[in-house]
CSV table of C-alpha atoms in Angstrom, one decimal:
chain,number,residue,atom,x,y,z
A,1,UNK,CA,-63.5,105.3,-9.2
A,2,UNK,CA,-61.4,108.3,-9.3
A,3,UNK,CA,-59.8,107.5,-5.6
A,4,UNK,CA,-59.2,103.8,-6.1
A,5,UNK,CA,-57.3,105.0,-9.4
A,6,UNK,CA,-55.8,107.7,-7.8
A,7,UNK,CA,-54.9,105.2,-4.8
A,8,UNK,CA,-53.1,102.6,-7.3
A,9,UNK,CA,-51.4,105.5,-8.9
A,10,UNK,CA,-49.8,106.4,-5.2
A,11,UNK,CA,-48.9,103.0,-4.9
A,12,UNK,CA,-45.8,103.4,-7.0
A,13,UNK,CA,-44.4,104.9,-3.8
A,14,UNK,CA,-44.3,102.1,-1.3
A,15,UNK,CA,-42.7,100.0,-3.9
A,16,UNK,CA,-39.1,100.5,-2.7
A,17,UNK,CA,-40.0,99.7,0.6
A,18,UNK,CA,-42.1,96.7,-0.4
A,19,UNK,CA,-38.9,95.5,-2.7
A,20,UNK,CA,-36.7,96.2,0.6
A,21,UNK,CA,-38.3,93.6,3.0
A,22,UNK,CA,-39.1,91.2,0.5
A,23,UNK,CA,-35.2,91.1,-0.6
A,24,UNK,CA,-34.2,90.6,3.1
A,25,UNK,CA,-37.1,88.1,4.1
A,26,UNK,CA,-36.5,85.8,1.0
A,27,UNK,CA,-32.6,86.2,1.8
A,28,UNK,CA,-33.3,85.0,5.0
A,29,UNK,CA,-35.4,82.3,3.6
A,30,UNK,CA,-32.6,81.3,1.3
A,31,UNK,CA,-29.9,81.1,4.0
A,32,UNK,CA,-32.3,79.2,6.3
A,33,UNK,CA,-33.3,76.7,3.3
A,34,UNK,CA,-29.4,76.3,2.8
A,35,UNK,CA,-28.4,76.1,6.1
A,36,UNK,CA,-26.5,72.8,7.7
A,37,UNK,CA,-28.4,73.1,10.5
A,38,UNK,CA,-32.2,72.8,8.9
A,39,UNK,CA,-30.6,70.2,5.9
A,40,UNK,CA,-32.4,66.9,7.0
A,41,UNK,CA,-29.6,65.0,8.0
A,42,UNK,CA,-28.1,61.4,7.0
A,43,UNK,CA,-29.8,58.4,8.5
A,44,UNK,CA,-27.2,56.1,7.4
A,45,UNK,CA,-26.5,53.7,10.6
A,46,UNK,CA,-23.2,53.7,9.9
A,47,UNK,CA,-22.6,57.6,10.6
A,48,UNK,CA,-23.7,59.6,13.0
A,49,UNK,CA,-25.9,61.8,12.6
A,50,UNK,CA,-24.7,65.9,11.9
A,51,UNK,CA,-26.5,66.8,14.7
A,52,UNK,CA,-24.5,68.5,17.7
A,53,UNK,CA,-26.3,67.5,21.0
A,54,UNK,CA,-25.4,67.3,24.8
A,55,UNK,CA,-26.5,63.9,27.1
A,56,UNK,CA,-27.4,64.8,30.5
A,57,UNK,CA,-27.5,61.7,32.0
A,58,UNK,CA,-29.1,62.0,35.7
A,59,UNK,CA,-29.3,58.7,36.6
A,60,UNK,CA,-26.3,57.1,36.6
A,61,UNK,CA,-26.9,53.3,36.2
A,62,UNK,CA,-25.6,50.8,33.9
A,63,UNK,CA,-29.2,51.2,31.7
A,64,UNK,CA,-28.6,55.0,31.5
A,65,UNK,CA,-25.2,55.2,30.5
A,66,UNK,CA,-25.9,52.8,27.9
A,67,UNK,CA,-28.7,54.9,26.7
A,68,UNK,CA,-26.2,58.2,26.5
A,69,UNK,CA,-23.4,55.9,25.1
A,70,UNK,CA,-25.7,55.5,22.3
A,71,UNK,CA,-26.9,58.7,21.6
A,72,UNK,CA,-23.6,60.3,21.8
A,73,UNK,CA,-22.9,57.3,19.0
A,74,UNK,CA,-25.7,58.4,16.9
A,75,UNK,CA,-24.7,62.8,17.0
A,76,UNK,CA,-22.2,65.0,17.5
A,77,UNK,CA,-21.3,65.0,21.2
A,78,UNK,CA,-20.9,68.3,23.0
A,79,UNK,CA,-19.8,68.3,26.6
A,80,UNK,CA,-21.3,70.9,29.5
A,81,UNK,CA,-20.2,71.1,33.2
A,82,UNK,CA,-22.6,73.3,34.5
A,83,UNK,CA,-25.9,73.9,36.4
A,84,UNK,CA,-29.4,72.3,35.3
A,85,UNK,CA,-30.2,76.1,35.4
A,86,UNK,CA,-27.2,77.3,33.4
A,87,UNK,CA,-28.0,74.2,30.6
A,88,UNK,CA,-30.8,75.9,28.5
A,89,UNK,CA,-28.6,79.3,27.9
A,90,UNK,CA,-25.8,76.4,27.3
A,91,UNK,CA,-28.2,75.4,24.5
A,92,UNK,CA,-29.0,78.5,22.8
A,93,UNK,CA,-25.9,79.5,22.7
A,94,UNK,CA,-23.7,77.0,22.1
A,95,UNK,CA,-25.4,76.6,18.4
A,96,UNK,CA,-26.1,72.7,19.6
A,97,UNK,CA,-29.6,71.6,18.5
A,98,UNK,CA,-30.8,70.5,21.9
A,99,UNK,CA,-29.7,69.3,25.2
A,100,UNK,CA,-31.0,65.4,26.3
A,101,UNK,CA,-31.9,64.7,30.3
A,102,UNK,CA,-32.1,61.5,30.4
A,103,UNK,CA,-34.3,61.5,34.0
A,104,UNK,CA,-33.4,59.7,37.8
A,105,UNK,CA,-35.3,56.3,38.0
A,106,UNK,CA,-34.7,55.8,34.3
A,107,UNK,CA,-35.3,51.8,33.8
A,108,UNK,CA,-38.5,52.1,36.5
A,109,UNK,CA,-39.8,55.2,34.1
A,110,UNK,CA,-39.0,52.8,31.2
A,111,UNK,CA,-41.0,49.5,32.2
A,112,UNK,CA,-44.2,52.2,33.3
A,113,UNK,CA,-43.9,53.7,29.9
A,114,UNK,CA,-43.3,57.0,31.4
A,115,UNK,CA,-41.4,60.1,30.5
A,116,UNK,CA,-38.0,58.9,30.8
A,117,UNK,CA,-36.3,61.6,28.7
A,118,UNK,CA,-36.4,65.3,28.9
A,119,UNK,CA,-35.5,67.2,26.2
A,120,UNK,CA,-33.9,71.1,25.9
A,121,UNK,CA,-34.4,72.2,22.6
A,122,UNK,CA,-32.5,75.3,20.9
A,123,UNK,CA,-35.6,77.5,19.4
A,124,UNK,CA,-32.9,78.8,16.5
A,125,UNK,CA,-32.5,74.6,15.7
A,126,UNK,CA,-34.6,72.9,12.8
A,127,UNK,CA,-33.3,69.6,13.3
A,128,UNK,CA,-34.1,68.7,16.5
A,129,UNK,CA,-37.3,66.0,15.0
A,130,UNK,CA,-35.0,64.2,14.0
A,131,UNK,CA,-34.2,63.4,17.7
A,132,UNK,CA,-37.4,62.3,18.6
A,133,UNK,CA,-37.3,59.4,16.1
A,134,UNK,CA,-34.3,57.9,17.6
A,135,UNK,CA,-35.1,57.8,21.2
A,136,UNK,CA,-38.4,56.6,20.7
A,137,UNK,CA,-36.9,53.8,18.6
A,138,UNK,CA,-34.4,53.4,21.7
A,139,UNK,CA,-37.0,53.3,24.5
A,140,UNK,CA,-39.6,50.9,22.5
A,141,UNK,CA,-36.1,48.2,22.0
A,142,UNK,CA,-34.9,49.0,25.8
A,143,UNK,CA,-38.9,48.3,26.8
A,144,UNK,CA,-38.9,45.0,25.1
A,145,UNK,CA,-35.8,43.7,26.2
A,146,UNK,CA,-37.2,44.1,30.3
A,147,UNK,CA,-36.7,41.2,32.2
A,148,UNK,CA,-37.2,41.6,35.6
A,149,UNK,CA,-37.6,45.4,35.7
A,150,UNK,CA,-33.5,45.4,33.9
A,151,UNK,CA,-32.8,46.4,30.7
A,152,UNK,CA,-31.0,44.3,28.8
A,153,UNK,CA,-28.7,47.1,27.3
A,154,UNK,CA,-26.5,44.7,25.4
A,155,UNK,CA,-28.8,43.1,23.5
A,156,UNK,CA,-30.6,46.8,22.7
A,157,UNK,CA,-27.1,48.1,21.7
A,158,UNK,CA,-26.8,44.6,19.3
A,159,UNK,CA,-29.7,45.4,17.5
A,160,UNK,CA,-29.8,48.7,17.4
A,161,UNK,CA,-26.4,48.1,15.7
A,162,UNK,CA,-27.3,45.2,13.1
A,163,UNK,CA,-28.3,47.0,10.1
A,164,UNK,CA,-30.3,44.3,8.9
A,165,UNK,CA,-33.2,44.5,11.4
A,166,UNK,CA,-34.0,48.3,10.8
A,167,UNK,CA,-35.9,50.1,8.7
A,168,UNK,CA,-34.5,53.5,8.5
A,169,UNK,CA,-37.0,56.5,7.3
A,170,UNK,CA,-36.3,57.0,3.2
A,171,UNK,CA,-35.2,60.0,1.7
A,172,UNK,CA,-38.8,60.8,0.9
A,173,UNK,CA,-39.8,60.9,4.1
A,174,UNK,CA,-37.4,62.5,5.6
A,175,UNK,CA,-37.2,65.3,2.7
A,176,UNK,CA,-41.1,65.9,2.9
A,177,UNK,CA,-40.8,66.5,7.1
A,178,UNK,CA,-38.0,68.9,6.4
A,179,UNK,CA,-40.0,70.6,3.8
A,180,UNK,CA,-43.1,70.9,6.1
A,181,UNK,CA,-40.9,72.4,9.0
A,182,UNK,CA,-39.5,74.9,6.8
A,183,UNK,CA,-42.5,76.1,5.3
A,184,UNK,CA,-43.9,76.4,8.9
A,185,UNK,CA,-40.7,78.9,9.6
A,186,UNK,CA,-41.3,80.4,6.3
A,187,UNK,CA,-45.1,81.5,6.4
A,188,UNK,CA,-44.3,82.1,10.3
A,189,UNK,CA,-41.8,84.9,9.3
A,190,UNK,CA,-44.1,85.8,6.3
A,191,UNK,CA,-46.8,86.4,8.8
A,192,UNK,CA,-44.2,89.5,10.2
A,193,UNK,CA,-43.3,90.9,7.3
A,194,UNK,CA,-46.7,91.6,5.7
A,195,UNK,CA,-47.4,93.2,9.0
A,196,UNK,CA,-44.9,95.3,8.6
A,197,UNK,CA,-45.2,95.7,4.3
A,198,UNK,CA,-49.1,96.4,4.6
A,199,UNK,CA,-49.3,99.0,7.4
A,200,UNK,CA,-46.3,101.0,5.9
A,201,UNK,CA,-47.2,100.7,2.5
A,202,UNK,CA,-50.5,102.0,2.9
A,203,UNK,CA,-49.4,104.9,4.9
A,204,UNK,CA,-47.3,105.7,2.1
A,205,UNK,CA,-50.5,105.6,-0.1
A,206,UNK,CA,-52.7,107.4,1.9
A,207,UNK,CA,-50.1,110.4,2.9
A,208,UNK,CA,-51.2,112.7,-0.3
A,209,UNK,CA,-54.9,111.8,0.7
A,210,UNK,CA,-54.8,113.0,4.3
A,211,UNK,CA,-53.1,116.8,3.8
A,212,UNK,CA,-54.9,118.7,5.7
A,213,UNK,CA,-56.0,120.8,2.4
A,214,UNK,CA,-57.4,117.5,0.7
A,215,UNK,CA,-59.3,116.2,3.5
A,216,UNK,CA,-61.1,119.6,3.8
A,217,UNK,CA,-61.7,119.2,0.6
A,218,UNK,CA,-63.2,116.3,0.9
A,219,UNK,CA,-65.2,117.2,3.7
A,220,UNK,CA,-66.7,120.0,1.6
A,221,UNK,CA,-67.8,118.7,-1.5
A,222,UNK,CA,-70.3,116.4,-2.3
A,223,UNK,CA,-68.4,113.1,-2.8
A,224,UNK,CA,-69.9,110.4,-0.5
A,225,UNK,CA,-67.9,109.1,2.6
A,226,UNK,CA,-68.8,105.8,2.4
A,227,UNK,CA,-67.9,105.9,-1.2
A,228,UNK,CA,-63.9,107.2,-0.6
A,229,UNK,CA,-64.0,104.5,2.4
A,230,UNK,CA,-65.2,101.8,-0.2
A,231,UNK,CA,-62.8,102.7,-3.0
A,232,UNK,CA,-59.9,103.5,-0.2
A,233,UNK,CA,-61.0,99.7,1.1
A,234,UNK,CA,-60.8,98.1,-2.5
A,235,UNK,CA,-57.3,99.4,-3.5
A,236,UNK,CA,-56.1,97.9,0.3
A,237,UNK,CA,-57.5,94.7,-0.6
A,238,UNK,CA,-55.7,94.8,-4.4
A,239,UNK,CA,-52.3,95.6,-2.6
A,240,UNK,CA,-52.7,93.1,0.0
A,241,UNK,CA,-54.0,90.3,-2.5
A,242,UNK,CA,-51.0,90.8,-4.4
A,243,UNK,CA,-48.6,90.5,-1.3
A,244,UNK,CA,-50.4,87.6,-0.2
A,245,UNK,CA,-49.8,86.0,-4.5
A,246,UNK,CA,-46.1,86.8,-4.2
A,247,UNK,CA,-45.0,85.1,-1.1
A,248,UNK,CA,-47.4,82.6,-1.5
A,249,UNK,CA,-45.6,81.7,-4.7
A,250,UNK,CA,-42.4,83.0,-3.5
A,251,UNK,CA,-42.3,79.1,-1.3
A,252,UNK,CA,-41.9,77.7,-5.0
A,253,UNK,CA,-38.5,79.0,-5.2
A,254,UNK,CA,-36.8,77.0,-2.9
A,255,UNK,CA,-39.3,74.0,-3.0
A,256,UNK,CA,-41.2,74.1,-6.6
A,257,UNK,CA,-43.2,70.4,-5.8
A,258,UNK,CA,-44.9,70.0,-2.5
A,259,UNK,CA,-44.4,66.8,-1.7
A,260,UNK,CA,-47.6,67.5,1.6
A,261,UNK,CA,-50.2,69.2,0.0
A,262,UNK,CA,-52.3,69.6,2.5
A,263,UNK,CA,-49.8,71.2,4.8
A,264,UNK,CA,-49.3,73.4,2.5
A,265,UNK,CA,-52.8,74.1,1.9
A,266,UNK,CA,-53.0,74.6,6.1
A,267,UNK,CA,-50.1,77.0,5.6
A,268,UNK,CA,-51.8,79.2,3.2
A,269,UNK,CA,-55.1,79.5,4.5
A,270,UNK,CA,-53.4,80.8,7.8
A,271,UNK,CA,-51.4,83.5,6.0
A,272,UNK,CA,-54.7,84.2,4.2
A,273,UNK,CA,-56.6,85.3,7.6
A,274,UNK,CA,-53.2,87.4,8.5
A,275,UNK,CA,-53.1,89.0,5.1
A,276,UNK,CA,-56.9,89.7,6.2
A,277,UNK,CA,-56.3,91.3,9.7
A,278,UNK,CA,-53.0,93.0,8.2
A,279,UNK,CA,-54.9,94.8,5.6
A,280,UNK,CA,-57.5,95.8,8.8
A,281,UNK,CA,-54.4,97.0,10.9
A,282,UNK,CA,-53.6,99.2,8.2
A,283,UNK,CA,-56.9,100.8,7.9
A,284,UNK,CA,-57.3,100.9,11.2
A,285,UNK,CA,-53.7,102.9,12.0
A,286,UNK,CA,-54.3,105.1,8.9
A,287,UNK,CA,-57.7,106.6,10.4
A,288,UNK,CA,-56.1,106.7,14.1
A,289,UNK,CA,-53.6,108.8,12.7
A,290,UNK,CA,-52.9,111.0,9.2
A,291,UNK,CA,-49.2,111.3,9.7
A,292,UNK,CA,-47.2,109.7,7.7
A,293,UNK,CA,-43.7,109.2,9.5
A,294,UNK,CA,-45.7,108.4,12.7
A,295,UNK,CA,-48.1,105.3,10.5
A,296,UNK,CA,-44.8,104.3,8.9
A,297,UNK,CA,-42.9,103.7,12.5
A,298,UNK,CA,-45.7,101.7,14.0
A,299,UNK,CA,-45.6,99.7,10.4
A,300,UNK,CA,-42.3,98.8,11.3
A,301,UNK,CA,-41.7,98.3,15.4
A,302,UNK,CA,-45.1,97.5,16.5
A,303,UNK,CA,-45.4,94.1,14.4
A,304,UNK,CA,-41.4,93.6,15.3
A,305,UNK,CA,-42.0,93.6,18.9
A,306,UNK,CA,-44.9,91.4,18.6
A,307,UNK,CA,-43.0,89.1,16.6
A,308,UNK,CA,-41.2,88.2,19.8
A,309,UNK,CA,-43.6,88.1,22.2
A,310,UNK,CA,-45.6,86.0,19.6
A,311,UNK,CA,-43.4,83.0,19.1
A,312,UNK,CA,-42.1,84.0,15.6
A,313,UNK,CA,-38.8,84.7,16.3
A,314,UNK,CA,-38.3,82.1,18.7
A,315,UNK,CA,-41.3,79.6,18.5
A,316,UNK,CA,-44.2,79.8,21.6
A,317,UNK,CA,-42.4,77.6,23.7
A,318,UNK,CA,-39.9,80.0,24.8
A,319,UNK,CA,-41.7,82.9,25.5
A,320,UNK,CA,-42.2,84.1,29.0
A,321,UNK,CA,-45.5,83.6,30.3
A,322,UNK,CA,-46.4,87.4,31.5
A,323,UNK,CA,-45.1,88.1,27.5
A,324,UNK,CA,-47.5,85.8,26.1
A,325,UNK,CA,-50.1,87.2,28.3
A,326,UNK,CA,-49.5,90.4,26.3
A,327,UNK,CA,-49.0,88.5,23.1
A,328,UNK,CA,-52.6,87.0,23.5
A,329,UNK,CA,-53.9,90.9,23.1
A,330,UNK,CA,-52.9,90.8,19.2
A,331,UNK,CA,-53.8,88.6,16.3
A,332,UNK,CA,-50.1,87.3,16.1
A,333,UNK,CA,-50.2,85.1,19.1
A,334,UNK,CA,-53.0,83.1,17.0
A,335,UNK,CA,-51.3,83.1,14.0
A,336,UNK,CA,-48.5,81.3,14.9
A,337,UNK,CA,-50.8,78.9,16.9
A,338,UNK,CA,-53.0,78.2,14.1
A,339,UNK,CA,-49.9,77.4,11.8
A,340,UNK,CA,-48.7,74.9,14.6
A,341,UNK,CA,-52.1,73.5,14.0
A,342,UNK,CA,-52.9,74.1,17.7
A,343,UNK,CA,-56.6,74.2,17.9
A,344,UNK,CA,-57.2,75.5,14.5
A,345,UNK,CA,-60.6,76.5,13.7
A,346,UNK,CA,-60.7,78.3,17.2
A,347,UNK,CA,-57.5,80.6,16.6
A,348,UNK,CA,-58.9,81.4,12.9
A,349,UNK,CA,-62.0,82.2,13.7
A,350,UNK,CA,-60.1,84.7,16.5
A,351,UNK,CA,-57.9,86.0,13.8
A,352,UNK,CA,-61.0,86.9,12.1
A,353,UNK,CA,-62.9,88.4,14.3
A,354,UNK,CA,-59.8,90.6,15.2
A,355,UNK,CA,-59.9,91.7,11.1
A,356,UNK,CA,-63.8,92.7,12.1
A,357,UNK,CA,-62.7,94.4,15.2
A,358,UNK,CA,-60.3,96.5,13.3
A,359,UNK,CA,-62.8,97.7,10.7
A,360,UNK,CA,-65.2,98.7,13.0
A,361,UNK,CA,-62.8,100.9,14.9
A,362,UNK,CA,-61.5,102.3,12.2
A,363,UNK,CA,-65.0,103.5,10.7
A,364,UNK,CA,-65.9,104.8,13.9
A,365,UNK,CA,-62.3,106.5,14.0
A,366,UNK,CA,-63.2,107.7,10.9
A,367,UNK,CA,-66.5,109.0,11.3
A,368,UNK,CA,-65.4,110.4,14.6
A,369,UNK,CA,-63.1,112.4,13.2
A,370,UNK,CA,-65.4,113.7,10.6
A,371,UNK,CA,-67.6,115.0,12.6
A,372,UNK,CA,-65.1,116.9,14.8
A,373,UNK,CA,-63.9,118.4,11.9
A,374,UNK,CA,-67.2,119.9,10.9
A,375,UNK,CA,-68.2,121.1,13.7
């Protein structure tokens, strides 16, 4: 076992940069987790909520101005004169949390139980569920209260403003939805940095390993490939268990009882199949390539850039579609699907099969290589 010891005794060297991301990733984490904009905010019917939106009302009857009288009642009302096509970079960068298009033929669309709403939503906004909620609670009063294909906006409004005949979501609720939706930003962002950690910190390892003097060496003597492979293998898979250990429990910082267990449990069985094609990548880039400034760069830019074409920066929704075409080519893509518990077992049985690919190409790499060298 002198390699994997000899391995483990290199791995002192990545642990600046490993202490470097992880410092700015849970900082990040912190500011998110402390942020007004992702605090689940007061349902209280007596105050609005602290939610800054914009009402787009496209209709421009007596139901639909009702609607947006009462939404702008409910948030923080922020007025835009612009295009429809200027409105979404209105939304991102204005800092509101989304933009509401309430849609032509809204009382028809109403009584059909059709889309009647449209809504923009900022990608950097965590708050935006707690839309949802209210204009579904809205549209099932305004449905109701049809008579003759009219909404009866008055008597909507009146209840919707007796406090009495609501039930408003509790604190538990409403805590345990804003603890699932940042635990979905924060393995999301995880998912990135152990990209990053595990393909750099292995280069770091394997730098002393791949002089050109050692590797003859190497070549030479009578120690078994498959057996410096297997022991190279086992020290990646100690480094990257680890990893996986400290940002798994790194979540208990900022939320040390789970109130959903079994999102959680979703949560970390994704970041386990990343922690699994990670620790591939890293085998893989370190056999396509022995130098150590060259494995360290891709270790940092290549997960970066696929981190926004793969939704994690900005979530999937907002990606361009000749971007996500590309996006689909890496194991990222289905990460970030698989937490939105899009199809599940499909995308994880992808992001496995992409760990497989990668160790496969990398033994052939290696061998390759090998063989060139002898000859």
């Amino acid at each position: 076992m002198i390699i994997f010891k000899t391995f483990l005794r290199l791995l002192r060297r990545s642990i600046p940069l490993i202490l470097s991301y992880s410092l700015v990733f849970f900082l990040i984490s912190a500011l998110n987790a402390s942020s007004p904009a992702t605090q689940p905010a007061s349902l209280d019917p007596d105050e609005p909520y602290a939610i800054r939106i914009h009402v787009q009302d496209l209709d421009q009857t007596e139901a639909s101005k009702a609607f947006a009288a009462y939404l702008n009642s409910r948030f923080i009302a922020v007025n835009f004169d612009g295009s429809d096509q200027e409105l979404y970079e209105f939304v991102t960068s204005s800092g509101i949390e989304a933009a509401i298009k309430i849609l032509p033929d809204f009382e028809k669309h109403v009584s059909r139980n059709e889309k009647a709403v449209e809504l923009v939503r900022n990608p950097l906004g965590q708050s935006s569920w707690q839309l949802e909620p209210e204009i579904s609670k809205y549209l099932r009063f305004a449905r109701a209260s049809l008579q003759d294909g009219k909404i009866d906006s008055q008597a909507v409004t009146k209840i919707l403003g007796d406090n009495s005949t609501l039930h408003f979501v509790g604190r538990h609720q409403r805590n345990e939805k804003f603890q699932q939706t940042w635990l979905k930003i924060f393995f999301r962002f995880a998912g990135y940095i152990i990209l990053c950690i595990v393909i750099s910190s292995f280069s770091l390892c394997l730098a002393n390993f791949n002089e050109s003097k050692n590797r003859a060496r190497r070549l030479v003597s009578s120690f078994r490939p498959w057996r410096y492979h297997s022991q190279i293998i086992l020290g990646l898979s100690l480094l990257t268990f680890f990893l996986f250990l400290f940002f798994s429990c790194g979540s208990f910082i900022f939320f040390p009882h789970i109130e959903d267990g079994a999102a959680f449990a979703h949560f970390l069985l994704c970041f386990a199949l990343l922690c699994f094609v990670a620790m591939a990548a890293g085998y893989l880039v370190n056999n396509l390539s022995s130098k150590e400034s060259l494995n360290t760069t891709i270790g940092s830019m290549a997960p970066l850039a696929l981190a926004f074409i793969s939704g994690t920066m900005t979530g999937l929704d907002y990606i361009n579609p000749s971007a996500l075409n590309v996006a689909k080519l890496f194991p990222l893509y289905y990460y970030n699907l698989a937490l939105e518990g899009i199809d599940f077992a499909r995308n994880a049985i992808v992001l496995f099969l992409f760990a497989i690919l990668y160790f496969l190409l990398a033994v052939i790499v290696s061998r390759t290589r090998s063989l060139n060298q002898l000859g």
